[in-house]
mmCIF file of C-alpha atoms in Angstrom:
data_model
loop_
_atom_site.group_PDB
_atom_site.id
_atom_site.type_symbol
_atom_site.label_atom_id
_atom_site.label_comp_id
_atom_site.label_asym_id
_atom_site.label_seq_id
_atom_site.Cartn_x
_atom_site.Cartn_y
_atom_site.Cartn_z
ATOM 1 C CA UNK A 1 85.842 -67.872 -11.894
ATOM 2 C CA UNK A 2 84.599 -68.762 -8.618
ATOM 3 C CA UNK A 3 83.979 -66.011 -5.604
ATOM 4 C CA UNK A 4 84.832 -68.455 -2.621
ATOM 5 C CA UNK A 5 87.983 -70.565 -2.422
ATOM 6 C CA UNK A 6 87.648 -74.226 -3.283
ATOM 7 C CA UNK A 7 89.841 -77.144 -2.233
ATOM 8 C CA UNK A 8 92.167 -76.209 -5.131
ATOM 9 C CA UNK A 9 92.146 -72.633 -5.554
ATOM 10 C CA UNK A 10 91.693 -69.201 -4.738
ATOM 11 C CA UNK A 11 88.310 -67.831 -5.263
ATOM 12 C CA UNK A 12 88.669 -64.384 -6.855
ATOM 13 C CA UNK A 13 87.663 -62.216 -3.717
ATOM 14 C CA UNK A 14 90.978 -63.928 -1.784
ATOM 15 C CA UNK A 15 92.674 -63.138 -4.703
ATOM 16 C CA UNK A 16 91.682 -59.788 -5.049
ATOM 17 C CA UNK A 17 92.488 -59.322 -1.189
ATOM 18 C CA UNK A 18 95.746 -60.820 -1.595
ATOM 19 C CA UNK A 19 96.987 -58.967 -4.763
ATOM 20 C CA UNK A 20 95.324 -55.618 -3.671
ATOM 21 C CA UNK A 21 97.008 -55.829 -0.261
ATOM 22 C CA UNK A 22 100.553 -56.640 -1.966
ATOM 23 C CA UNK A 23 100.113 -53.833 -4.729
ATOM 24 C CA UNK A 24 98.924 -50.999 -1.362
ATOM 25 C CA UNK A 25 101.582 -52.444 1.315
ATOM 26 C CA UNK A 26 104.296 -51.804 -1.743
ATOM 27 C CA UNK A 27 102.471 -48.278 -2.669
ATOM 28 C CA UNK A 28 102.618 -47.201 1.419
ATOM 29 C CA UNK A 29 105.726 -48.621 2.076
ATOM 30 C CA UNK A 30 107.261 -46.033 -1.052
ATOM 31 C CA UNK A 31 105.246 -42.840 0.180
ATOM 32 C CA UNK A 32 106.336 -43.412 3.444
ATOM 33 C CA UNK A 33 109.855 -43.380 2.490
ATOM 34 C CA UNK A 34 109.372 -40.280 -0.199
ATOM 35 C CA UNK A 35 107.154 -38.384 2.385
ATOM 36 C CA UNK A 36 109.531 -38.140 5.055
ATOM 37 C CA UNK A 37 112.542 -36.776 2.519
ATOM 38 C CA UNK A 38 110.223 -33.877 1.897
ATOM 39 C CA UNK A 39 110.901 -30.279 3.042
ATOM 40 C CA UNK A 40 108.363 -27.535 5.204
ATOM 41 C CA UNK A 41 107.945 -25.850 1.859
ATOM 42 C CA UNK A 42 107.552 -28.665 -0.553
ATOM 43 C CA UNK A 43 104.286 -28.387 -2.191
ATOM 44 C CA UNK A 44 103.233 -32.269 -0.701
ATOM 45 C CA UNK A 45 104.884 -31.981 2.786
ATOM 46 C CA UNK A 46 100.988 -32.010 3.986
ATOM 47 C CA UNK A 47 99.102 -33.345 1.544
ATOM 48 C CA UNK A 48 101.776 -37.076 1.731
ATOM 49 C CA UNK A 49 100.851 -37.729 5.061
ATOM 50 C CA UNK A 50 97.758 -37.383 4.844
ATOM 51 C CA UNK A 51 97.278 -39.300 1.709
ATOM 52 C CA UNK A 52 99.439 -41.897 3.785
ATOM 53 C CA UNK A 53 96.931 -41.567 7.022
ATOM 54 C CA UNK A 54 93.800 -41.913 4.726
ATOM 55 C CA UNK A 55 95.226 -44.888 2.748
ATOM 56 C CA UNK A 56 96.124 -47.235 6.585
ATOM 57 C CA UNK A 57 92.497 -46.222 7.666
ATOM 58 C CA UNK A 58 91.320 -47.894 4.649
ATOM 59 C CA UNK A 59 93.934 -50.850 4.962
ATOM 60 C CA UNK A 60 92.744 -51.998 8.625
ATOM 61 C CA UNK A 61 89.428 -51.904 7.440
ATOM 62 C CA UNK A 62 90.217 -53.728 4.759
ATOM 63 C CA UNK A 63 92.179 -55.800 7.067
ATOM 64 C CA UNK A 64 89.406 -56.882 9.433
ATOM 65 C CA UNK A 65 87.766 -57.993 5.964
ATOM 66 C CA UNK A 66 90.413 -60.116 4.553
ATOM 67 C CA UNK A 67 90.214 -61.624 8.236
ATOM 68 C CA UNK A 68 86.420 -62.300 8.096
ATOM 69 C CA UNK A 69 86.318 -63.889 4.313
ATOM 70 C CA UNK A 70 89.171 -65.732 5.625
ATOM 71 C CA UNK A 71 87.001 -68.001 8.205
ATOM 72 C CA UNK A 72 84.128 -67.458 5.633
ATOM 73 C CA UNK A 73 85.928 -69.434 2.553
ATOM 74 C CA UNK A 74 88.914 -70.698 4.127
ATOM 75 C CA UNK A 75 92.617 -71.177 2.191
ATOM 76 C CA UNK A 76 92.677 -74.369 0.032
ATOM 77 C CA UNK A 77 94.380 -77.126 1.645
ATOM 78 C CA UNK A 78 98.473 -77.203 1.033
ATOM 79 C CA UNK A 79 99.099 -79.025 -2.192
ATOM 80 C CA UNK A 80 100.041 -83.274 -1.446
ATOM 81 C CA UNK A 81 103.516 -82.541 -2.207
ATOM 82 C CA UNK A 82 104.450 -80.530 0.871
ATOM 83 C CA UNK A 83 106.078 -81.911 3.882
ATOM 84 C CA UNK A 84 105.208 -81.686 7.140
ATOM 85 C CA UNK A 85 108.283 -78.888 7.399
ATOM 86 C CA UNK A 86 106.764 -76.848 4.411
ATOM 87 C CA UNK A 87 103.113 -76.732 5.951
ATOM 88 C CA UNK A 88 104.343 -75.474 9.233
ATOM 89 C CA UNK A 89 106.389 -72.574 7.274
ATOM 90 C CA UNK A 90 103.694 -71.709 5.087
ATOM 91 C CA UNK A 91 101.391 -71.672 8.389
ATOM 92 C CA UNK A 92 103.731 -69.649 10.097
ATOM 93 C CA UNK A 93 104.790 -67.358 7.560
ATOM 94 C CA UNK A 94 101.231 -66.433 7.367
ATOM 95 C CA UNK A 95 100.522 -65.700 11.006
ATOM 96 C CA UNK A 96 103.687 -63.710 11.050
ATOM 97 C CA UNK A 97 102.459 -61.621 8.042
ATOM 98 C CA UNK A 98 99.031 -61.116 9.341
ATOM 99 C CA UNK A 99 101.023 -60.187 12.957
ATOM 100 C CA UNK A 100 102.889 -57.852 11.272
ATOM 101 C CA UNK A 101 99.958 -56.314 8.891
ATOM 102 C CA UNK A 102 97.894 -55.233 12.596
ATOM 103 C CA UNK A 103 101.133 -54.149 14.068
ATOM 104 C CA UNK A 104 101.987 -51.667 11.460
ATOM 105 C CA UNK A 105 98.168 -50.466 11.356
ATOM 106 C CA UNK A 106 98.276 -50.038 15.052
ATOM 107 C CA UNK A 107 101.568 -48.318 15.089
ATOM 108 C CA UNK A 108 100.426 -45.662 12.116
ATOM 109 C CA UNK A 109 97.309 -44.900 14.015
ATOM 110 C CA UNK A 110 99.275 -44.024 17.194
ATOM 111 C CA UNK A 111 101.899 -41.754 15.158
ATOM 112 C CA UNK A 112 98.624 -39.730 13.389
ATOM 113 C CA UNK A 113 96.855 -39.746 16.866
ATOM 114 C CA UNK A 114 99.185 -39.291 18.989
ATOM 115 C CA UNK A 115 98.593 -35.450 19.533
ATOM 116 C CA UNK A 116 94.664 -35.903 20.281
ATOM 117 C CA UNK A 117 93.209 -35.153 16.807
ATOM 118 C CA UNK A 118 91.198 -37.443 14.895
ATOM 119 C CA UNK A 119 92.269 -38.771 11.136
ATOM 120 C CA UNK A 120 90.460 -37.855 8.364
ATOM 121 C CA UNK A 121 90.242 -40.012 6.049
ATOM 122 C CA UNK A 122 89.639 -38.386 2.626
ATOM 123 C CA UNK A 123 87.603 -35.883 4.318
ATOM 124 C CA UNK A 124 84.687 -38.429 3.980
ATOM 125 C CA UNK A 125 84.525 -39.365 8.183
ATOM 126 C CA UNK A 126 86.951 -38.991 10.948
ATOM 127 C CA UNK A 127 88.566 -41.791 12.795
ATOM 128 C CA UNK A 128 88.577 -40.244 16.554
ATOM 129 C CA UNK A 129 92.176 -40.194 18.675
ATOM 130 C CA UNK A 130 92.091 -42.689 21.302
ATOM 131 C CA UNK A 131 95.557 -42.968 22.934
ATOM 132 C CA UNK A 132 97.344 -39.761 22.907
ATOM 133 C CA UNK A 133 100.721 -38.364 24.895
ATOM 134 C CA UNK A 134 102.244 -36.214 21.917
ATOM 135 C CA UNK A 135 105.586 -36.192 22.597
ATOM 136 C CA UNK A 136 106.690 -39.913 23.725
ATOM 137 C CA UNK A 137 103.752 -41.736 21.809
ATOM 138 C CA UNK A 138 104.445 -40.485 18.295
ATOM 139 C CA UNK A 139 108.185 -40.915 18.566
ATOM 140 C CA UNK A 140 108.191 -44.544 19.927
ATOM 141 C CA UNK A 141 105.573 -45.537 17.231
ATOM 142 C CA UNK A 142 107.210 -44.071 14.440
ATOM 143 C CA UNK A 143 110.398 -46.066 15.228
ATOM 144 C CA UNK A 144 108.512 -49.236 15.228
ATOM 145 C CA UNK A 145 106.058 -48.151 12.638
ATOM 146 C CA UNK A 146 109.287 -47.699 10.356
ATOM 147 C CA UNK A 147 110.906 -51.307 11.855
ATOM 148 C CA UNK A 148 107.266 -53.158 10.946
ATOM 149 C CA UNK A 149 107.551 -51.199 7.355
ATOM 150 C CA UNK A 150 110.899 -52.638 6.670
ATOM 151 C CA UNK A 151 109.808 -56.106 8.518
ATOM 152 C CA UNK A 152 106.990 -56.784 5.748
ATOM 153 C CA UNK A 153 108.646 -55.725 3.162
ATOM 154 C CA UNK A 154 111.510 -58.288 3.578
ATOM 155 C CA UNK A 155 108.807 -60.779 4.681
ATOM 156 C CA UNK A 156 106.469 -59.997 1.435
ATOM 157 C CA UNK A 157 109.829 -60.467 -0.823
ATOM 158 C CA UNK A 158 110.486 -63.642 1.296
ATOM 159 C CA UNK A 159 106.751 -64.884 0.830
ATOM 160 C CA UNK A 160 107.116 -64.317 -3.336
ATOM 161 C CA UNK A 161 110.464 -65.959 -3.623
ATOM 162 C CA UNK A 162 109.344 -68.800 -1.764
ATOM 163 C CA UNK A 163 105.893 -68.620 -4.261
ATOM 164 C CA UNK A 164 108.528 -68.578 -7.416
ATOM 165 C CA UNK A 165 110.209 -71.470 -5.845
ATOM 166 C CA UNK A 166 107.251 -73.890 -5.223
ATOM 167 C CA UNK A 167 106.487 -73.081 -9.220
ATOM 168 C CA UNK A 168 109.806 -72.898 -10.856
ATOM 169 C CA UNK A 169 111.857 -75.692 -9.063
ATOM 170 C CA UNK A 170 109.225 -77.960 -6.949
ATOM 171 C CA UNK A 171 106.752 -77.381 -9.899
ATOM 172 C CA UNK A 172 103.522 -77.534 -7.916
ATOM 173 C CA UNK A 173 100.535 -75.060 -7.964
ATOM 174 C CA UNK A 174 100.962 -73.220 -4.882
ATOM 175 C CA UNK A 175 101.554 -69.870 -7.100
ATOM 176 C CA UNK A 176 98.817 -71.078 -9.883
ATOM 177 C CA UNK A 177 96.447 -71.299 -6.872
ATOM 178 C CA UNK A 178 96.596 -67.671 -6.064
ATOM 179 C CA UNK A 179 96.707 -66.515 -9.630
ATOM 180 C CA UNK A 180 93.228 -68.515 -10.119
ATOM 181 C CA UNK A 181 94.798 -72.118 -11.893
ATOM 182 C CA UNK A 182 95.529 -75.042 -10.814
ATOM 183 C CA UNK A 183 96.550 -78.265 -12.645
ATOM 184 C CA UNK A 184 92.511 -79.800 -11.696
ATOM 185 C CA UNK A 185 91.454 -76.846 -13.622
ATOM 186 C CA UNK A 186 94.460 -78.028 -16.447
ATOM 187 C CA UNK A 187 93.909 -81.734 -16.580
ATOM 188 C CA UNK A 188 97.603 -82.255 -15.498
#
């Protein structure tokens, strides 16, 4: 399997990207909701959110890299079959998640900074507080933070169904591409 992307595939490092960034958007998005159901005295009323913190800190990191290898190997061309309609959705759709991606990471950052500390992540190095007004700051990004949450998980769910639907009942690789096949590879 091939590291870059080719002009009918994924290479396995987009792939990885893509599949890792699914797999931790679906992880956050369920520890967010669990975290903020906890009690004072649970045992994890602490330790969640910071999990939570340390895990977004590694996601726009991880972030500006799927951005980079993007312009580095750029996305195989939309399969011959798609319209003109199909292209434009598929180009949009992925603007809108990539929008939606930095807006969440934004907004989590300005909840955990919003009363002047830094976040640690994992304890390993500190990610200093740049914006800060406690009281307004946290509240008005946690609203949105939890809007954006929803907002990508729809999207996501959107995104697969419209994957299933290009492989199931249009029959053409678009799915295959990002699972590392495509009908070149096949012979078909």
């Amino acid at each position: 399997m091939q590291l870059r992307n080719s002009s009918s595939r994924y290479g396995i490092i987009s792939m990885c990207l893509h599949w890792g960034f699914a797999l931790a958007i679906y992880a956050m998005f369920g520890l967010g909701l669990w975290m903020v159901t906890l009690s004072y005295y649970d045992g994890w009323y602490h330790q969640a959110p910071e999990l939570h913190k340390s895990i977004g800190i590694l996601l726009m990191m991880g972030l500006v890299i799927r951005v980079l290898w993007r312009h580095l190997s750029p996305p195989p061309p939309a399969p011959q079959s798609h319209g003109k309609f199909t292209r434009l959705s598929a180009k949009g759709a992925h603007i809108a998640l990539y929008a939606l991606l930095i807006a969440i990471l934004i907004s989590g950052y300005l909840i955990s900074t919003a009363d002047g500390k830094p976040v640690s992540v994992f304890g390993l190095f500190d990610v200093p507080a740049t914006l800060t007004d406690a009281g307004s700051q946290a509240d008005i990004a946690g609203i949105v933070h939890l809007w954006l949450a929803w907002s990508i998980v729809i999207f996501s769910v959107l995104h697969g169904l419209a994957a299933l639907k290009h492989h199931f009942i249009d029959k053409d690789d678009t799915l295959k591409r990002m699972l590392g096949r495509s009908s070149v590879d096949s012979g078909a």
